[in-house]
PDB file of C-alpha atoms in Angstrom:
ATOM      1  CA  PHE A   1     -13.622   9.325  -7.391  1.00 47.00           C
ATOM      2  CA  PHE A   2     -17.027   9.342  -5.693  1.00 50.00           C
ATOM      3  CA  PHE A   3     -20.276  10.633  -7.184  1.00 50.00           C
ATOM      4  CA  GLN A   4     -21.985  13.555  -5.516  1.00 51.00           C
ATOM      5  CA  ALA A   5     -25.609  14.628  -5.920  1.00 53.00           C
ATOM      6  CA  GLU A   6     -25.093  18.317  -6.683  1.00 53.00           C
ATOM      7  CA  ASP A   7     -22.139  18.305  -9.079  1.00 52.00           C
ATOM      8  CA  GLY A   8     -21.638  14.816 -10.346  1.00 53.00           C
ATOM      9  CA  ILE A   9     -18.020  14.126  -9.322  1.00 52.00           C
ATOM     10  CA  ARG A  10     -17.094  13.934  -5.632  1.00 51.00           C
ATOM     11  CA  ASP A  11     -14.051  15.587  -4.122  1.00 52.00           C
ATOM     12  CA  VAL A  12     -11.523  13.308  -2.487  1.00 55.00           C
ATOM     13  CA  GLU A  13     -12.917  14.462   0.898  1.00 58.00           C
ATOM     14  CA  ARG A  14     -15.224  11.841   2.365  1.00 58.00           C
ATOM     15  CA  SER A  15     -18.964  12.605   2.299  1.00 57.00           C
ATOM     16  CA  ARG A  16     -20.874  13.095   5.529  1.00 58.00           C
ATOM     17  CA  GLY A  17     -24.242  12.587   3.785  1.00 58.00           C
ATOM     18  CA  LEU A  18     -26.641  15.129   2.354  1.00 57.00           C
ATOM     19  CA  GLY A  19     -26.215  17.406   5.363  1.00 56.00           C
ATOM     20  CA  ASP A  20     -22.952  18.857   4.029  1.00 56.00           C
ATOM     21  CA  VAL A  21     -24.690  19.609   0.711  1.00 55.00           C
ATOM     22  CA  TYR A  22     -27.387  21.638   2.445  1.00 54.00           C
ATOM     23  CA  LYS A  23     -24.861  23.407   4.717  1.00 58.00           C
ATOM     24  CA  ARG A  24     -23.206  24.907   1.619  1.00 57.00           C
ATOM     25  CA  GLN A  25     -26.483  26.393   0.326  1.00 56.00           C
ATOM     26  CA  ASP A  26     -27.180  30.113   0.566  1.00 57.00           C
ATOM     27  CA  CYS A  27     -29.264  30.808   3.663  1.00 56.00           C
ATOM     28  CA  SER A  28     -30.472  34.233   2.495  1.00 57.00           C
ATOM     29  CA  SER A  29     -33.419  32.621   0.707  1.00 54.00           C
ATOM     30  CA  ILE A  30     -34.794  31.064   3.903  1.00 57.00           C
ATOM     31  CA  HIS A  31     -38.241  32.310   4.898  1.00 60.00           C
ATOM     32  CA  LYS A  32     -38.325  35.862   6.183  1.00 64.00           C
ATOM     33  CA  PRO A  33     -41.223  36.966   8.374  1.00 68.00           C
ATOM     34  CA  HIS A  34     -44.123  38.549   6.457  1.00 65.00           C
ATOM     35  CA  THR A  35     -45.551  41.893   7.344  1.00 80.00           C
ATOM     36  CA  LYS A  36     -49.248  42.189   8.162  1.00 81.00           C
ATOM     37  CA  LEU A  37     -49.754  44.012   4.824  1.00 81.00           C
ATOM     38  CA  GLN A  38     -48.110  41.140   2.917  1.00 84.00           C
ATOM     39  CA  ASP A  39     -50.279  38.647   4.803  1.00 84.00           C
ATOM     40  CA  ASN A  40     -53.426  40.641   3.969  1.00 87.00           C
ATOM     41  CA  GLU A  41     -52.413  40.870   0.283  1.00 89.00           C
ATOM     42  CA  LEU A  42     -51.741  37.146   0.204  1.00 89.00           C
ATOM     43  CA  ALA A  43     -55.100  36.424   1.875  1.00 90.00           C
ATOM     44  CA  SER A  44     -56.826  38.665  -0.671  1.00 91.00           C
ATOM     45  CA  GLN A  45     -55.121  36.870  -3.571  1.00 92.00           C
ATOM     46  CA  ILE A  46     -56.114  33.488  -2.132  1.00 93.00           C
ATOM     47  CA  LYS A  47     -59.718  34.660  -1.737  1.00 93.00           C
ATOM     48  CA  GLU A  48     -59.805  35.948  -5.350  1.00 92.00           C
ATOM     49  CA  SER A  49     -58.374  32.643  -6.567  1.00 93.00           C
ATOM     50  CA  ALA A  50     -60.957  30.690  -4.546  1.00 93.00           C
ATOM     51  CA  VAL A  51     -63.817  32.788  -5.984  1.00 92.00           C
ATOM     52  CA  SER A  52     -62.467  32.306  -9.507  1.00 93.00           C
ATOM     53  CA  LEU A  53     -62.035  28.579  -8.949  1.00 93.00           C
ATOM     54  CA  ASN A  54     -65.554  28.331  -7.552  1.00 93.00           C
ATOM     55  CA  GLY A  55     -66.894  29.997 -10.724  1.00 93.00           C
ATOM     56  CA  GLN A  56     -64.922  27.605 -12.906  1.00 94.00           C
ATOM     57  CA  ILE A  57     -66.200  24.625 -10.923  1.00 94.00           C
ATOM     58  CA  GLY A  58     -69.750  25.934 -11.432  1.00 94.00           C
ATOM     59  CA  MET A  59     -69.200  26.069 -15.193  1.00 95.00           C
ATOM     60  CA  VAL A  60     -67.805  22.521 -15.217  1.00 95.00           C
ATOM     61  CA  VAL A  61     -70.775  21.233 -13.201  1.00 95.00           C
ATOM     62  CA  SER A  62     -73.168  22.994 -15.583  1.00 94.00           C
ATOM     63  CA  SER A  63     -71.401  21.462 -18.593  1.00 96.00           C
ATOM     64  CA  LEU A  64     -71.509  18.008 -17.007  1.00 95.00           C
ATOM     65  CA  LYS A  65     -75.253  18.364 -16.402  1.00 95.00           C
ATOM     66  CA  LYS A  66     -75.772  19.278 -20.072  1.00 96.00           C
ATOM     67  CA  ILE A  67     -73.688  16.293 -21.150  1.00 96.00           C
ATOM     68  CA  GLY A  68     -75.722  14.075 -18.808  1.00 95.00           C
ATOM     69  CA  GLU A  69     -78.959  15.287 -20.428  1.00 95.00           C
ATOM     70  CA  LYS A  70     -77.570  14.582 -23.900  1.00 96.00           C
ATOM     71  CA  VAL A  71     -76.503  11.082 -22.840  1.00 96.00           C
ATOM     72  CA  LYS A  72     -79.981  10.510 -21.406  1.00 95.00           C
ATOM     73  CA  ASN A  73     -81.565  11.659 -24.688  1.00 95.00           C
ATOM     74  CA  TYR A  74     -79.267   9.414 -26.732  1.00 95.00           C
ATOM     75  CA  LYS A  75     -80.105   6.478 -24.463  1.00 95.00           C
ATOM     76  CA  THR A  76     -83.805   7.129 -24.973  1.00 95.00           C
ATOM     77  CA  LEU A  77     -83.283   7.257 -28.759  1.00 95.00           C
ATOM     78  CA  PHE A  78     -81.225   4.077 -28.629  1.00 95.00           C
ATOM     79  CA  ASP A  79     -83.817   2.285 -26.492  1.00 95.00           C
ATOM     80  CA  THR A  80     -86.575   3.390 -28.879  1.00 95.00           C
ATOM     81  CA  SER A  81     -84.567   2.285 -31.921  1.00 95.00           C
ATOM     82  CA  LEU A  82     -83.769  -1.035 -30.291  1.00 95.00           C
ATOM     83  CA  HIS A  83     -87.424  -1.585 -29.438  1.00 95.00           C
ATOM     84  CA  ASP A  84     -88.459  -0.716 -33.002  1.00 95.00           C
ATOM     85  CA  ALA A  85     -85.818  -3.096 -34.369  1.00 96.00           C
ATOM     86  CA  GLN A  86     -87.041  -5.897 -32.106  1.00 95.00           C
ATOM     87  CA  ILE A  87     -90.623  -5.374 -33.284  1.00 96.00           C
ATOM     88  CA  THR A  88     -89.435  -5.406 -36.908  1.00 96.00           C
ATOM     89  CA  VAL A  89     -87.525  -8.647 -36.347  1.00 96.00           C
ATOM     90  CA  LYS A  90     -90.595 -10.261 -34.759  1.00 95.00           C
ATOM     91  CA  MET A  91     -92.751  -9.171 -37.706  1.00 96.00           C
ATOM     92  CA  ILE A  92     -90.227 -10.608 -40.162  1.00 96.00           C
ATOM     93  CA  GLU A  93     -90.068 -13.855 -38.164  1.00 95.00           C
ATOM     94  CA  LYS A  94     -93.877 -14.202 -38.223  1.00 95.00           C
ATOM     95  CA  ARG A  95     -93.970 -13.502 -41.960  1.00 95.00           C
ATOM     96  CA  LEU A  96     -91.215 -16.038 -42.658  1.00 96.00           C
ATOM     97  CA  ILE A  97     -92.892 -18.644 -40.478  1.00 95.00           C
ATOM     98  CA  GLY A  98     -96.169 -18.008 -42.300  1.00 93.00           C
ATOM     99  CA  GLU A  99     -94.549 -18.316 -45.711  1.00 93.00           C
ATOM    100  CA  LEU A 100     -92.621 -21.445 -44.701  1.00 93.00           C
ATOM    101  CA  SER A 101     -95.811 -23.002 -43.358  1.00 92.00           C
ATOM    102  CA  GLU A 102     -97.562 -22.227 -46.661  1.00 90.00           C
ATOM    103  CA  ILE A 103     -94.673 -23.736 -48.662  1.00 91.00           C
ATOM    104  CA  LEU A 104     -94.639 -26.848 -46.468  1.00 90.00           C
ATOM    105  CA  SER A 105     -98.388 -27.265 -46.844  1.00 88.00           C
ATOM    106  CA  LEU A 106     -98.031 -27.095 -50.645  1.00 87.00           C
ATOM    107  CA  ILE A 107     -95.284 -29.691 -50.612  1.00 86.00           C
ATOM    108  CA  HIS A 108     -97.365 -32.176 -48.618  1.00 75.00           C
ATOM    109  CA  ILE A 109    -100.374 -31.996 -50.917  1.00 60.00           C
TER     110      ILE A 109
END
């Protein structure tokens, strides 16, 4: 037995490739010419879809701009917090250095 793409098990007859598979398909579903009315209806549907898609793209762009602004605001808050934390660390360092210097001066007396 040979395996065949469309039904799994091949007949004893030797395969001539995929061409014989397509030759057995129903040809009634092959493209039929469209009428001018059908073409106009199709064009109208495509135009409506394009307008709708354009509106959806506009909403996505608007949402992305809002998200970008929020990210920018969060970055500003983060930068400010980081700066404040750095200042606090420097103040603590100065205080510790001052206290250590005072302790060391007492020890050497």
